[in-house]
PDB file of C-alpha atoms in Angstrom:
ATOM      1  CA  MET A   1     -74.390 -34.946 -23.297  1.00 50.00           C
ATOM      2  CA  LEU A   2     -77.400 -36.430 -21.554  1.00 52.00           C
ATOM      3  CA  GLN A   3     -78.203 -35.567 -17.949  1.00 60.00           C
ATOM      4  CA  ARG A   4     -79.822 -38.079 -15.617  1.00 64.00           C
ATOM      5  CA  ASP A   5     -83.371 -36.760 -16.064  1.00 61.00           C
ATOM      6  CA  GLN A   6     -82.887 -36.869 -19.831  1.00 72.00           C
ATOM      7  CA  LEU A   7     -81.687 -40.463 -19.571  1.00 74.00           C
ATOM      8  CA  ASP A   8     -84.792 -41.368 -17.577  1.00 73.00           C
ATOM      9  CA  ALA A   9     -87.014 -39.738 -20.195  1.00 79.00           C
ATOM     10  CA  LEU A  10     -85.131 -41.557 -22.954  1.00 81.00           C
ATOM     11  CA  LEU A  11     -85.203 -45.024 -21.407  1.00 84.00           C
ATOM     12  CA  THR A  12     -88.654 -45.054 -19.783  1.00 87.00           C
ATOM     13  CA  PRO A  13     -90.460 -45.603 -23.133  1.00 89.00           C
ATOM     14  CA  ILE A  14     -88.083 -48.498 -23.803  1.00 92.00           C
ATOM     15  CA  SER A  15     -88.964 -50.106 -20.484  1.00 89.00           C
ATOM     16  CA  SER A  16     -92.669 -49.628 -21.196  1.00 88.00           C
ATOM     17  CA  ALA A  17     -92.313 -51.212 -24.628  1.00 88.00           C
ATOM     18  CA  LEU A  18     -90.496 -54.221 -23.164  1.00 88.00           C
ATOM     19  CA  ASP A  19     -93.221 -54.649 -20.553  1.00 85.00           C
ATOM     20  CA  SER A  20     -95.747 -54.790 -23.425  1.00 81.00           C
ATOM     21  CA  TRP A  21     -93.619 -57.306 -25.301  1.00 78.00           C
ATOM     22  CA  ASP A  22     -96.497 -59.637 -26.200  1.00 77.00           C
ATOM     23  CA  ILE A  23     -99.320 -57.076 -26.484  1.00 76.00           C
ATOM     24  CA  LEU A  24    -100.222 -55.763 -29.909  1.00 72.00           C
ATOM     25  CA  PRO A  25    -100.794 -51.981 -30.162  1.00 68.00           C
ATOM     26  CA  ASP A  26    -104.408 -50.769 -29.974  1.00 66.00           C
ATOM     27  CA  ASP A  27    -104.156 -48.616 -33.088  1.00 64.00           C
ATOM     28  CA  ASP A  28    -103.649 -49.812 -36.651  1.00 61.00           C
ATOM     29  CA  LEU A  29    -100.842 -52.287 -36.989  1.00 59.00           C
ATOM     30  CA  PRO A  30     -97.832 -50.861 -38.818  1.00 61.00           C
ATOM     31  CA  ASN A  31     -97.273 -52.026 -42.347  1.00 67.00           C
ATOM     32  CA  GLY A  32     -93.941 -53.076 -43.744  1.00 75.00           C
ATOM     33  CA  SER A  33     -92.007 -56.093 -44.881  1.00 88.00           C
ATOM     34  CA  LEU A  34     -89.436 -58.052 -42.948  1.00 92.00           C
ATOM     35  CA  ASP A  35     -86.803 -56.611 -45.284  1.00 93.00           C
ATOM     36  CA  GLU A  36     -87.776 -53.073 -44.267  1.00 94.00           C
ATOM     37  CA  LEU A  37     -87.766 -54.031 -40.600  1.00 95.00           C
ATOM     38  CA  ALA A  38     -84.377 -55.727 -40.972  1.00 94.00           C
ATOM     39  CA  ALA A  39     -82.935 -52.543 -42.489  1.00 95.00           C
ATOM     40  CA  LYS A  40     -84.163 -50.519 -39.491  1.00 95.00           C
ATOM     41  CA  VAL A  41     -82.758 -53.035 -37.018  1.00 95.00           C
ATOM     42  CA  SER A  42     -79.422 -53.068 -38.844  1.00 92.00           C
ATOM     43  CA  GLN A  43     -79.216 -49.273 -38.737  1.00 94.00           C
ATOM     44  CA  ASN A  44     -79.994 -49.357 -35.014  1.00 94.00           C
ATOM     45  CA  SER A  45     -77.233 -51.906 -34.423  1.00 91.00           C
ATOM     46  CA  ARG A  46     -74.754 -49.749 -36.330  1.00 90.00           C
ATOM     47  CA  GLN A  47     -75.644 -46.763 -34.153  1.00 91.00           C
ATOM     48  CA  ARG A  48     -75.030 -48.882 -31.079  1.00 91.00           C
ATOM     49  CA  ALA A  49     -71.660 -50.056 -32.382  1.00 87.00           C
ATOM     50  CA  ALA A  50     -70.688 -46.469 -33.171  1.00 87.00           C
ATOM     51  CA  GLY A  51     -71.472 -45.364 -29.612  1.00 87.00           C
ATOM     52  CA  GLU A  52     -74.437 -43.239 -30.704  1.00 90.00           C
ATOM     53  CA  PHE A  53     -76.462 -44.405 -27.730  1.00 89.00           C
ATOM     54  CA  GLY A  54     -78.907 -41.492 -27.694  1.00 88.00           C
ATOM     55  CA  ALA A  55     -79.949 -41.938 -31.322  1.00 91.00           C
ATOM     56  CA  ALA A  56     -80.138 -45.715 -30.964  1.00 93.00           C
ATOM     57  CA  ALA A  57     -82.222 -45.473 -27.784  1.00 92.00           C
ATOM     58  CA  GLU A  58     -84.708 -43.091 -29.395  1.00 93.00           C
ATOM     59  CA  ALA A  59     -85.473 -45.665 -32.088  1.00 94.00           C
ATOM     60  CA  LEU A  60     -85.820 -48.634 -29.748  1.00 95.00           C
ATOM     61  CA  PRO A  61     -89.447 -48.268 -28.510  1.00 93.00           C
ATOM     62  CA  GLU A  62     -90.755 -48.372 -32.082  1.00 92.00           C
ATOM     63  CA  LEU A  63     -88.457 -51.258 -33.014  1.00 94.00           C
ATOM     64  CA  ILE A  64     -89.524 -53.254 -29.957  1.00 94.00           C
ATOM     65  CA  VAL A  65     -93.164 -52.853 -31.034  1.00 91.00           C
ATOM     66  CA  LEU A  66     -92.439 -53.604 -34.696  1.00 92.00           C
ATOM     67  CA  THR A  67     -90.526 -56.787 -33.929  1.00 93.00           C
ATOM     68  CA  ALA A  68     -93.252 -57.900 -31.500  1.00 92.00           C
ATOM     69  CA  VAL A  69     -95.814 -57.404 -34.261  1.00 90.00           C
ATOM     70  CA  ALA A  70     -93.620 -59.330 -36.687  1.00 92.00           C
ATOM     71  CA  VAL A  71     -93.302 -62.262 -34.299  1.00 92.00           C
ATOM     72  CA  GLN A  72     -97.078 -62.384 -33.840  1.00 89.00           C
ATOM     73  CA  THR A  73     -97.671 -62.019 -37.577  1.00 89.00           C
ATOM     74  CA  TYR A  74     -95.338 -64.752 -38.799  1.00 91.00           C
ATOM     75  CA  THR A  75     -96.478 -67.650 -36.647  1.00 90.00           C
ATOM     76  CA  GLN A  76     -96.196 -70.505 -39.125  1.00 93.00           C
ATOM     77  CA  PRO A  77     -92.958 -72.520 -38.942  1.00 93.00           C
ATOM     78  CA  GLY A  78     -90.475 -71.419 -41.540  1.00 95.00           C
ATOM     79  CA  ALA A  79     -87.843 -68.871 -42.511  1.00 95.00           C
ATOM     80  CA  ASP A  80     -90.045 -65.798 -41.947  1.00 94.00           C
ATOM     81  CA  ARG A  81     -90.925 -66.833 -38.411  1.00 95.00           C
ATOM     82  CA  GLU A  82     -87.280 -67.476 -37.571  1.00 96.00           C
ATOM     83  CA  ARG A  83     -86.229 -64.174 -39.119  1.00 96.00           C
ATOM     84  CA  ALA A  84     -88.821 -62.264 -37.077  1.00 95.00           C
ATOM     85  CA  HIS A  85     -87.503 -63.827 -33.879  1.00 96.00           C
ATOM     86  CA  TYR A  86     -83.921 -63.081 -34.942  1.00 96.00           C
ATOM     87  CA  LEU A  87     -84.775 -59.395 -35.372  1.00 96.00           C
ATOM     88  CA  GLN A  88     -86.556 -59.361 -32.028  1.00 96.00           C
ATOM     89  CA  ALA A  89     -83.511 -60.891 -30.333  1.00 96.00           C
ATOM     90  CA  GLU A  90     -81.200 -58.342 -31.960  1.00 95.00           C
ATOM     91  CA  VAL A  91     -83.342 -55.401 -30.809  1.00 96.00           C
ATOM     92  CA  ALA A  92     -83.390 -56.834 -27.288  1.00 96.00           C
ATOM     93  CA  ARG A  93     -79.621 -57.155 -27.403  1.00 95.00           C
ATOM     94  CA  THR A  94     -79.171 -53.530 -28.440  1.00 95.00           C
ATOM     95  CA  THR A  95     -81.496 -52.491 -25.622  1.00 95.00           C
ATOM     96  CA  ALA A  96     -79.491 -54.494 -23.093  1.00 95.00           C
ATOM     97  CA  ILE A  97     -76.133 -53.120 -24.236  1.00 94.00           C
ATOM     98  CA  ILE A  98     -77.278 -49.492 -24.194  1.00 92.00           C
ATOM     99  CA  ALA A  99     -78.989 -49.848 -20.821  1.00 92.00           C
ATOM    100  CA  TYR A 100     -75.872 -51.496 -19.401  1.00 91.00           C
ATOM    101  CA  ARG A 101     -73.548 -48.829 -20.805  1.00 88.00           C
ATOM    102  CA  LEU A 102     -75.716 -46.044 -19.369  1.00 86.00           C
ATOM    103  CA  GLY A 103     -75.927 -47.711 -15.960  1.00 85.00           C
ATOM    104  CA  PHE A 104     -79.549 -48.947 -16.018  1.00 88.00           C
ATOM    105  CA  MET A 105     -78.938 -52.519 -14.914  1.00 89.00           C
ATOM    106  CA  ASP A 106     -82.575 -53.499 -14.253  1.00 90.00           C
ATOM    107  CA  LEU A 107     -83.505 -52.536 -17.796  1.00 92.00           C
ATOM    108  CA  ALA A 108     -80.479 -54.397 -19.150  1.00 93.00           C
ATOM    109  CA  ARG A 109     -81.539 -57.570 -17.335  1.00 93.00           C
ATOM    110  CA  LEU A 110     -85.122 -57.231 -18.578  1.00 93.00           C
ATOM    111  CA  ALA A 111     -83.946 -56.829 -22.166  1.00 95.00           C
ATOM    112  CA  LEU A 112     -81.679 -59.872 -21.919  1.00 95.00           C
ATOM    113  CA  ALA A 113     -84.569 -61.899 -20.516  1.00 94.00           C
ATOM    114  CA  ARG A 114     -86.537 -60.976 -23.639  1.00 94.00           C
ATOM    115  CA  MET A 115     -83.570 -61.910 -25.822  1.00 95.00           C
ATOM    116  CA  ALA A 116     -83.324 -65.269 -24.068  1.00 95.00           C
ATOM    117  CA  VAL A 117     -86.926 -65.984 -25.126  1.00 95.00           C
ATOM    118  CA  ALA A 118     -86.511 -64.846 -28.739  1.00 96.00           C
ATOM    119  CA  ALA A 119     -83.056 -66.207 -29.576  1.00 96.00           C
ATOM    120  CA  PRO A 120     -83.900 -69.967 -29.429  1.00 96.00           C
ATOM    121  CA  GLN A 121     -86.768 -69.342 -31.888  1.00 96.00           C
ATOM    122  CA  SER A 122     -84.515 -67.578 -34.401  1.00 95.00           C
ATOM    123  CA  GLY A 123     -83.105 -70.735 -35.939  1.00 93.00           C
ATOM    124  CA  ASP A 124     -79.638 -69.325 -35.284  1.00 93.00           C
ATOM    125  CA  PRO A 125     -77.695 -71.036 -32.485  1.00 94.00           C
ATOM    126  CA  ARG A 126     -75.180 -68.181 -32.592  1.00 94.00           C
ATOM    127  CA  GLN A 127     -77.862 -65.835 -31.230  1.00 95.00           C
ATOM    128  CA  VAL A 128     -78.346 -68.124 -28.233  1.00 95.00           C
ATOM    129  CA  ALA A 129     -74.604 -68.060 -27.566  1.00 96.00           C
ATOM    130  CA  ILE A 130     -74.476 -64.270 -27.898  1.00 95.00           C
ATOM    131  CA  GLU A 131     -77.266 -63.868 -25.331  1.00 95.00           C
ATOM    132  CA  ARG A 132     -75.185 -65.881 -22.870  1.00 95.00           C
ATOM    133  CA  TYR A 133     -72.123 -63.821 -23.778  1.00 94.00           C
ATOM    134  CA  GLU A 134     -73.921 -60.563 -22.977  1.00 93.00           C
ATOM    135  CA  ARG A 135     -75.482 -62.019 -19.818  1.00 93.00           C
ATOM    136  CA  ALA A 136     -72.078 -63.092 -18.515  1.00 92.00           C
ATOM    137  CA  GLN A 137     -70.827 -59.512 -18.778  1.00 87.00           C
ATOM    138  CA  ILE A 138     -73.780 -58.061 -16.881  1.00 86.00           C
ATOM    139  CA  THR A 139     -73.724 -60.826 -14.258  1.00 81.00           C
ATOM    140  CA  HIS A 140     -70.073 -60.130 -13.517  1.00 77.00           C
ATOM    141  CA  ALA A 141     -70.450 -56.339 -13.579  1.00 73.00           C
ATOM    142  CA  GLU A 142     -73.452 -56.261 -11.280  1.00 66.00           C
ATOM    143  CA  ALA A 143     -72.927 -59.198  -8.932  1.00 65.00           C
ATOM    144  CA  SER A 144     -69.152 -59.709  -9.139  1.00 78.00           C
ATOM    145  CA  ARG A 145     -69.748 -63.339 -10.024  1.00 83.00           C
ATOM    146  CA  PRO A 146     -67.154 -64.255 -12.640  1.00 87.00           C
ATOM    147  CA  ASP A 147     -67.751 -67.917 -11.823  1.00 89.00           C
ATOM    148  CA  ARG A 148     -71.287 -67.657 -13.176  1.00 91.00           C
ATOM    149  CA  GLY A 149     -69.952 -65.925 -16.265  1.00 91.00           C
ATOM    150  CA  VAL A 150     -67.460 -68.740 -16.875  1.00 94.00           C
ATOM    151  CA  ALA A 151     -70.259 -71.281 -16.435  1.00 94.00           C
ATOM    152  CA  LEU A 152     -72.313 -69.439 -19.051  1.00 94.00           C
ATOM    153  CA  MET A 153     -69.383 -69.462 -21.474  1.00 95.00           C
ATOM    154  CA  LYS A 154     -68.901 -73.212 -20.995  1.00 96.00           C
ATOM    155  CA  LEU A 155     -72.602 -73.761 -21.649  1.00 95.00           C
ATOM    156  CA  ALA A 156     -72.543 -71.543 -24.739  1.00 95.00           C
ATOM    157  CA  LEU A 157     -69.471 -73.282 -26.157  1.00 95.00           C
ATOM    158  CA  ARG A 158     -70.971 -76.704 -25.489  1.00 94.00           C
ATOM    159  CA  ASP A 159     -74.177 -75.850 -27.346  1.00 94.00           C
ATOM    160  CA  LEU A 160     -72.537 -73.951 -30.210  1.00 93.00           C
ATOM    161  CA  GLY A 161     -70.705 -76.671 -32.065  1.00 85.00           C
ATOM    162  CA  ASP A 162     -68.094 -76.056 -34.731  1.00 84.00           C
ATOM    163  CA  ASP A 163     -70.028 -76.249 -38.002  1.00 85.00           C
ATOM    164  CA  GLY A 164     -67.123 -75.110 -40.172  1.00 82.00           C
ATOM    165  CA  GLN A 165     -68.563 -71.638 -40.778  1.00 85.00           C
ATOM    166  CA  SER A 166     -66.309 -68.656 -40.098  1.00 84.00           C
ATOM    167  CA  SER A 167     -69.145 -66.782 -38.397  1.00 86.00           C
ATOM    168  CA  THR A 168     -69.603 -69.609 -35.902  1.00 90.00           C
ATOM    169  CA  ALA A 169     -65.855 -69.828 -35.293  1.00 89.00           C
ATOM    170  CA  ALA A 170     -65.755 -66.071 -34.635  1.00 90.00           C
ATOM    171  CA  VAL A 171     -68.530 -66.322 -32.055  1.00 93.00           C
ATOM    172  CA  ARG A 172     -66.785 -69.266 -30.403  1.00 94.00           C
ATOM    173  CA  GLY A 173     -63.541 -67.296 -30.298  1.00 93.00           C
ATOM    174  CA  THR A 174     -65.307 -64.379 -28.653  1.00 94.00           C
ATOM    175  CA  LEU A 175     -66.728 -66.739 -26.037  1.00 96.00           C
ATOM    176  CA  LEU A 176     -63.259 -68.149 -25.360  1.00 96.00           C
ATOM    177  CA  LEU A 177     -61.841 -64.673 -24.758  1.00 96.00           C
ATOM    178  CA  ARG A 178     -64.628 -63.786 -22.355  1.00 95.00           C
ATOM    179  CA  ALA A 179     -64.049 -67.039 -20.482  1.00 96.00           C
ATOM    180  CA  ALA A 180     -60.350 -66.138 -20.235  1.00 96.00           C
ATOM    181  CA  THR A 181     -60.978 -62.686 -18.749  1.00 94.00           C
ATOM    182  CA  LEU A 182     -63.624 -63.964 -16.343  1.00 94.00           C
ATOM    183  CA  SER A 183     -61.278 -66.753 -15.216  1.00 94.00           C
ATOM    184  CA  ALA A 184     -58.611 -64.112 -14.590  1.00 93.00           C
ATOM    185  CA  ALA A 185     -61.141 -62.189 -12.500  1.00 91.00           C
ATOM    186  CA  GLN A 186     -61.558 -65.404 -10.476  1.00 90.00           C
ATOM    187  CA  ARG A 187     -57.765 -65.498 -10.024  1.00 91.00           C
ATOM    188  CA  ASP A 188     -57.766 -68.819 -11.870  1.00 93.00           C
ATOM    189  CA  ASP A 189     -54.603 -68.202 -13.883  1.00 91.00           C
ATOM    190  CA  THR A 190     -54.355 -71.766 -15.169  1.00 94.00           C
ATOM    191  CA  ALA A 191     -57.838 -71.733 -16.658  1.00 95.00           C
ATOM    192  CA  SER A 192     -57.317 -68.264 -18.065  1.00 95.00           C
ATOM    193  CA  GLU A 193     -54.157 -69.344 -19.885  1.00 95.00           C
ATOM    194  CA  GLU A 194     -55.925 -72.416 -21.250  1.00 96.00           C
ATOM    195  CA  TRP A 195     -58.804 -70.352 -22.617  1.00 96.00           C
ATOM    196  CA  LEU A 196     -56.350 -67.900 -24.181  1.00 96.00           C
ATOM    197  CA  ALA A 197     -54.349 -70.699 -25.793  1.00 96.00           C
ATOM    198  CA  GLU A 198     -57.497 -72.136 -27.332  1.00 96.00           C
ATOM    199  CA  ALA A 199     -58.552 -68.704 -28.610  1.00 95.00           C
ATOM    200  CA  ASP A 200     -55.066 -68.081 -30.005  1.00 94.00           C
ATOM    201  CA  ALA A 201     -55.092 -71.380 -31.886  1.00 94.00           C
ATOM    202  CA  LEU A 202     -58.541 -70.673 -33.312  1.00 93.00           C
ATOM    203  CA  ALA A 203     -57.554 -67.162 -34.451  1.00 91.00           C
ATOM    204  CA  THR A 204     -54.423 -68.533 -36.132  1.00 90.00           C
ATOM    205  CA  SER A 205     -56.459 -71.208 -37.901  1.00 87.00           C
ATOM    206  CA  MET A 206     -58.994 -68.664 -39.124  1.00 83.00           C
ATOM    207  CA  GLU A 207     -56.229 -66.390 -40.358  1.00 78.00           C
ATOM    208  CA  ARG A 208     -54.686 -69.238 -42.348  1.00 75.00           C
ATOM    209  CA  GLN A 209     -58.052 -69.935 -43.918  1.00 69.00           C
ATOM    210  CA  GLY A 210     -58.381 -66.296 -44.944  1.00 61.00           C
ATOM    211  CA  ALA A 211     -61.327 -65.538 -42.650  1.00 56.00           C
ATOM    212  CA  GLU A 212     -61.964 -61.866 -41.984  1.00 54.00           C
ATOM    213  CA  ASN A 213     -61.097 -60.400 -38.588  1.00 51.00           C
ATOM    214  CA  GLY A 214     -64.697 -59.925 -37.588  1.00 46.00           C
ATOM    215  CA  ILE A 215     -68.341 -60.690 -38.351  1.00 43.00           C
ATOM    216  CA  GLY A 216     -70.516 -57.736 -39.229  1.00 50.00           C
ATOM    217  CA  ARG A 217     -73.869 -59.484 -38.722  1.00 61.00           C
ATOM    218  CA  TYR A 218     -73.394 -59.885 -34.991  1.00 73.00           C
ATOM    219  CA  ALA A 219     -71.221 -56.800 -34.414  1.00 73.00           C
ATOM    220  CA  LEU A 220     -68.619 -59.092 -32.870  1.00 78.00           C
ATOM    221  CA  ALA A 221     -65.000 -59.262 -33.941  1.00 79.00           C
ATOM    222  CA  PHE A 222     -62.505 -62.078 -33.551  1.00 87.00           C
ATOM    223  CA  GLY A 223     -58.986 -62.633 -34.842  1.00 87.00           C
ATOM    224  CA  PRO A 224     -55.353 -62.143 -33.772  1.00 90.00           C
ATOM    225  CA  LEU A 225     -56.072 -58.511 -32.844  1.00 91.00           C
ATOM    226  CA  ASN A 226     -58.858 -59.563 -30.504  1.00 92.00           C
ATOM    227  CA  VAL A 227     -56.675 -62.235 -28.932  1.00 94.00           C
ATOM    228  CA  ALA A 228     -54.055 -59.570 -28.194  1.00 94.00           C
ATOM    229  CA  LEU A 229     -56.752 -57.412 -26.628  1.00 94.00           C
ATOM    230  CA  GLY A 230     -57.909 -60.425 -24.638  1.00 94.00           C
ATOM    231  CA  LYS A 231     -54.388 -60.981 -23.306  1.00 95.00           C
ATOM    232  CA  MET A 232     -54.274 -57.333 -22.308  1.00 96.00           C
ATOM    233  CA  ASP A 233     -57.588 -57.710 -20.464  1.00 95.00           C
ATOM    234  CA  VAL A 234     -56.389 -60.845 -18.682  1.00 95.00           C
ATOM    235  CA  ALA A 235     -53.291 -58.973 -17.499  1.00 95.00           C
ATOM    236  CA  ILE A 236     -55.506 -56.144 -16.213  1.00 95.00           C
ATOM    237  CA  TYR A 237     -57.758 -58.534 -14.313  1.00 91.00           C
ATOM    238  CA  SER A 238     -54.613 -60.153 -12.900  1.00 90.00           C
ATOM    239  CA  GLU A 239     -53.435 -56.663 -11.821  1.00 92.00           C
ATOM    240  CA  ASP A 240     -50.280 -56.989 -13.916  1.00 94.00           C
ATOM    241  CA  HIS A 241     -50.497 -53.550 -15.482  1.00 96.00           C
ATOM    242  CA  ASP A 242     -46.960 -53.555 -16.854  1.00 96.00           C
ATOM    243  CA  ALA A 243     -47.824 -56.658 -18.872  1.00 96.00           C
ATOM    244  CA  ALA A 244     -51.105 -55.066 -19.940  1.00 96.00           C
ATOM    245  CA  LEU A 245     -49.241 -52.067 -21.315  1.00 97.00           C
ATOM    246  CA  ARG A 246     -46.804 -54.306 -23.164  1.00 96.00           C
ATOM    247  CA  TRP A 247     -49.732 -55.958 -24.913  1.00 95.00           C
ATOM    248  CA  ALA A 248     -51.266 -52.549 -25.570  1.00 95.00           C
ATOM    249  CA  GLU A 249     -48.117 -51.454 -27.386  1.00 94.00           C
ATOM    250  CA  MET A 250     -48.566 -54.347 -29.813  1.00 91.00           C
ATOM    251  CA  VAL A 251     -52.126 -53.371 -30.681  1.00 90.00           C
ATOM    252  CA  GLU A 252     -52.740 -51.502 -33.915  1.00 88.00           C
ATOM    253  CA  MET A 253     -56.372 -50.586 -34.378  1.00 86.00           C
ATOM    254  CA  PRO A 254     -57.519 -50.635 -38.017  1.00 83.00           C
ATOM    255  CA  ASP A 255     -59.155 -47.475 -39.320  1.00 78.00           C
ATOM    256  CA  HIS A 256     -62.480 -49.229 -39.881  1.00 81.00           C
ATOM    257  CA  TYR A 257     -62.729 -50.600 -36.347  1.00 85.00           C
ATOM    258  CA  GLN A 258     -65.868 -49.868 -34.340  1.00 86.00           C
ATOM    259  CA  PRO A 259     -65.595 -46.600 -32.347  1.00 90.00           C
ATOM    260  CA  THR A 260     -66.807 -48.315 -29.183  1.00 91.00           C
ATOM    261  CA  ARG A 261     -64.048 -50.921 -29.452  1.00 91.00           C
ATOM    262  CA  ILE A 262     -61.370 -48.277 -30.009  1.00 93.00           C
ATOM    263  CA  ALA A 263     -62.661 -46.278 -27.053  1.00 95.00           C
ATOM    264  CA  GLY A 264     -62.886 -49.393 -24.884  1.00 94.00           C
ATOM    265  CA  PHE A 265     -59.271 -50.207 -25.627  1.00 96.00           C
ATOM    266  CA  GLN A 266     -58.147 -46.681 -24.718  1.00 97.00           C
ATOM    267  CA  ILE A 267     -60.216 -46.736 -21.523  1.00 97.00           C
ATOM    268  CA  ARG A 268     -58.614 -49.986 -20.355  1.00 96.00           C
ATOM    269  CA  ARG A 269     -55.189 -48.737 -21.397  1.00 97.00           C
ATOM    270  CA  ALA A 270     -55.757 -45.528 -19.418  1.00 97.00           C
ATOM    271  CA  GLY A 271     -56.482 -47.558 -16.303  1.00 97.00           C
ATOM    272  CA  SER A 272     -53.181 -49.424 -16.550  1.00 97.00           C
ATOM    273  CA  LEU A 273     -51.318 -46.187 -17.271  1.00 97.00           C
ATOM    274  CA  ALA A 274     -52.806 -44.618 -14.167  1.00 96.00           C
ATOM    275  CA  TRP A 275     -51.875 -47.630 -12.023  1.00 96.00           C
ATOM    276  CA  THR A 276     -48.266 -47.396 -13.240  1.00 96.00           C
ATOM    277  CA  ALA A 277     -48.097 -43.655 -12.441  1.00 95.00           C
ATOM    278  CA  LYS A 278     -48.121 -42.565 -16.101  1.00 96.00           C
ATOM    279  CA  HIS A 279     -50.704 -39.924 -15.333  1.00 95.00           C
ATOM    280  CA  LEU A 280     -50.340 -37.639 -18.342  1.00 95.00           C
ATOM    281  CA  GLU A 281     -50.475 -40.577 -20.756  1.00 97.00           C
ATOM    282  CA  ALA A 282     -53.524 -41.932 -18.955  1.00 97.00           C
ATOM    283  CA  LEU A 283     -55.388 -38.670 -19.397  1.00 97.00           C
ATOM    284  CA  GLU A 284     -54.427 -38.517 -23.065  1.00 97.00           C
ATOM    285  CA  ALA A 285     -55.794 -42.044 -23.545  1.00 97.00           C
ATOM    286  CA  LEU A 286     -59.062 -40.938 -21.937  1.00 97.00           C
ATOM    287  CA  GLU A 287     -59.195 -37.908 -24.214  1.00 97.00           C
ATOM    288  CA  THR A 288     -58.758 -40.204 -27.216  1.00 96.00           C
ATOM    289  CA  ALA A 289     -61.636 -42.372 -26.025  1.00 96.00           C
ATOM    290  CA  ARG A 290     -63.724 -39.241 -25.575  1.00 96.00           C
ATOM    291  CA  ARG A 291     -63.085 -38.088 -29.134  1.00 95.00           C
ATOM    292  CA  VAL A 292     -63.898 -41.492 -30.610  1.00 94.00           C
ATOM    293  CA  ALA A 293     -66.991 -42.474 -28.579  1.00 93.00           C
ATOM    294  CA  PRO A 294     -68.021 -39.679 -26.183  1.00 94.00           C
ATOM    295  CA  GLN A 295     -71.231 -41.253 -24.858  1.00 90.00           C
ATOM    296  CA  LEU A 296     -69.565 -44.567 -24.067  1.00 92.00           C
ATOM    297  CA  THR A 297     -66.643 -42.769 -22.408  1.00 95.00           C
ATOM    298  CA  ARG A 298     -68.676 -40.418 -20.264  1.00 92.00           C
ATOM    299  CA  TYR A 299     -70.779 -43.122 -18.624  1.00 89.00           C
ATOM    300  CA  HIS A 300     -68.140 -45.859 -18.435  1.00 92.00           C
ATOM    301  CA  PRO A 301     -67.464 -46.919 -14.807  1.00 91.00           C
ATOM    302  CA  GLU A 302     -63.776 -47.601 -15.541  1.00 94.00           C
ATOM    303  CA  VAL A 303     -63.402 -44.019 -16.746  1.00 96.00           C
ATOM    304  CA  HIS A 304     -64.796 -42.769 -13.452  1.00 94.00           C
ATOM    305  CA  GLU A 305     -62.423 -45.038 -11.546  1.00 95.00           C
ATOM    306  CA  THR A 306     -59.388 -43.888 -13.530  1.00 96.00           C
ATOM    307  CA  VAL A 307     -60.284 -40.210 -13.236  1.00 96.00           C
ATOM    308  CA  GLY A 308     -60.637 -40.662  -9.472  1.00 94.00           C
ATOM    309  CA  THR A 309     -57.198 -42.265  -9.373  1.00 94.00           C
ATOM    310  CA  LEU A 310     -55.695 -39.363 -11.319  1.00 95.00           C
ATOM    311  CA  LEU A 311     -57.351 -36.785  -9.064  1.00 94.00           C
ATOM    312  CA  ARG A 312     -56.011 -38.480  -5.921  1.00 92.00           C
ATOM    313  CA  ALA A 313     -52.517 -38.742  -7.386  1.00 88.00           C
ATOM    314  CA  ARG A 314     -51.761 -35.038  -7.133  1.00 82.00           C
ATOM    315  CA  GLN A 315     -52.495 -32.259  -4.686  1.00 78.00           C
ATOM    316  CA  ARG A 316     -53.729 -29.925  -7.401  1.00 85.00           C
ATOM    317  CA  ALA A 317     -55.275 -31.230 -10.604  1.00 85.00           C
ATOM    318  CA  THR A 318     -54.374 -29.697 -13.935  1.00 90.00           C
ATOM    319  CA  ASP A 319     -56.958 -27.667 -15.804  1.00 92.00           C
ATOM    320  CA  GLN A 320     -57.224 -30.450 -18.389  1.00 94.00           C
ATOM    321  CA  LEU A 321     -57.906 -33.075 -15.736  1.00 94.00           C
ATOM    322  CA  ARG A 322     -60.449 -30.883 -13.926  1.00 94.00           C
ATOM    323  CA  THR A 323     -62.260 -30.218 -17.186  1.00 95.00           C
ATOM    324  CA  PHE A 324     -62.367 -33.916 -18.056  1.00 95.00           C
ATOM    325  CA  ALA A 325     -63.510 -34.817 -14.539  1.00 94.00           C
ATOM    326  CA  GLN A 326     -66.339 -32.284 -14.709  1.00 93.00           C
ATOM    327  CA  TRP A 327     -67.382 -33.517 -18.145  1.00 93.00           C
ATOM    328  CA  SER A 328     -67.479 -37.150 -16.978  1.00 90.00           C
ATOM    329  CA  GLY A 329     -69.483 -36.305 -13.872  1.00 85.00           C
ATOM    330  CA  ILE A 330     -66.757 -36.938 -11.272  1.00 81.00           C
TER     331      ILE A 330
END
């Protein structure tokens, strides 16, 4: 696993590339079609979704440059220009997510600022909504301002109308769930329940229409499973950990689900298990998250919090707990 100096060495070129966002490289411009660039960006997004943060981060400086070149190459209005901006927004999003997950908040904010510039030029209103979705998470995590996050979700939902497409409905559902959890963090139970009810109704409608439980293009997932996970998260934010565990028992993760989502579920479940004095089960949940997505698990702040809780719960930690604590940097 990466040490702090290795993380600095990995992410510094990314920061430099973002700072040179609108400057073409001095050497020969790289050749390649938008199709080839799109394939590289898609592979990078899959690495991110799989929790392979090191591999994804290594590819980002080149992708940031390539998408910047594409944007400055395809300047005439039309599909190619919009596609270039879409790819640039997606690379910025991957940068923001990885930086956030590894604890580099300044870099995450910088990347999202770049995404906010590119997304409106992509011709895809869903990208604009997703930028606000990601920004709400970082705003709440860094500044403890769930109210700003809820405001962003309201703005995103207002601007992303229902066009009848399942991909748009899935993005809207994801926004509703984030609004529900952020409202719970505000201790606004009434608003949280209203957001959840709206998300539940949308998921049921999509299921009746035969829509898939997820949208691969944006690496977002929405459906009844995600609503159940959202209800679990709301219970956690409301500090009702017994209710959170009841929702967790109803969750069955499909085999094809993203490793980061499986690990995230186990990490949140471990926190509730620790709060309800189910210490052995909590550690097992953390071990599951570690097996599925080790890089996400090691750097996740909720993992550190749960491990600290488990260490304080007993006078002498077990060998398994000490080993996990050492691995996670506690």
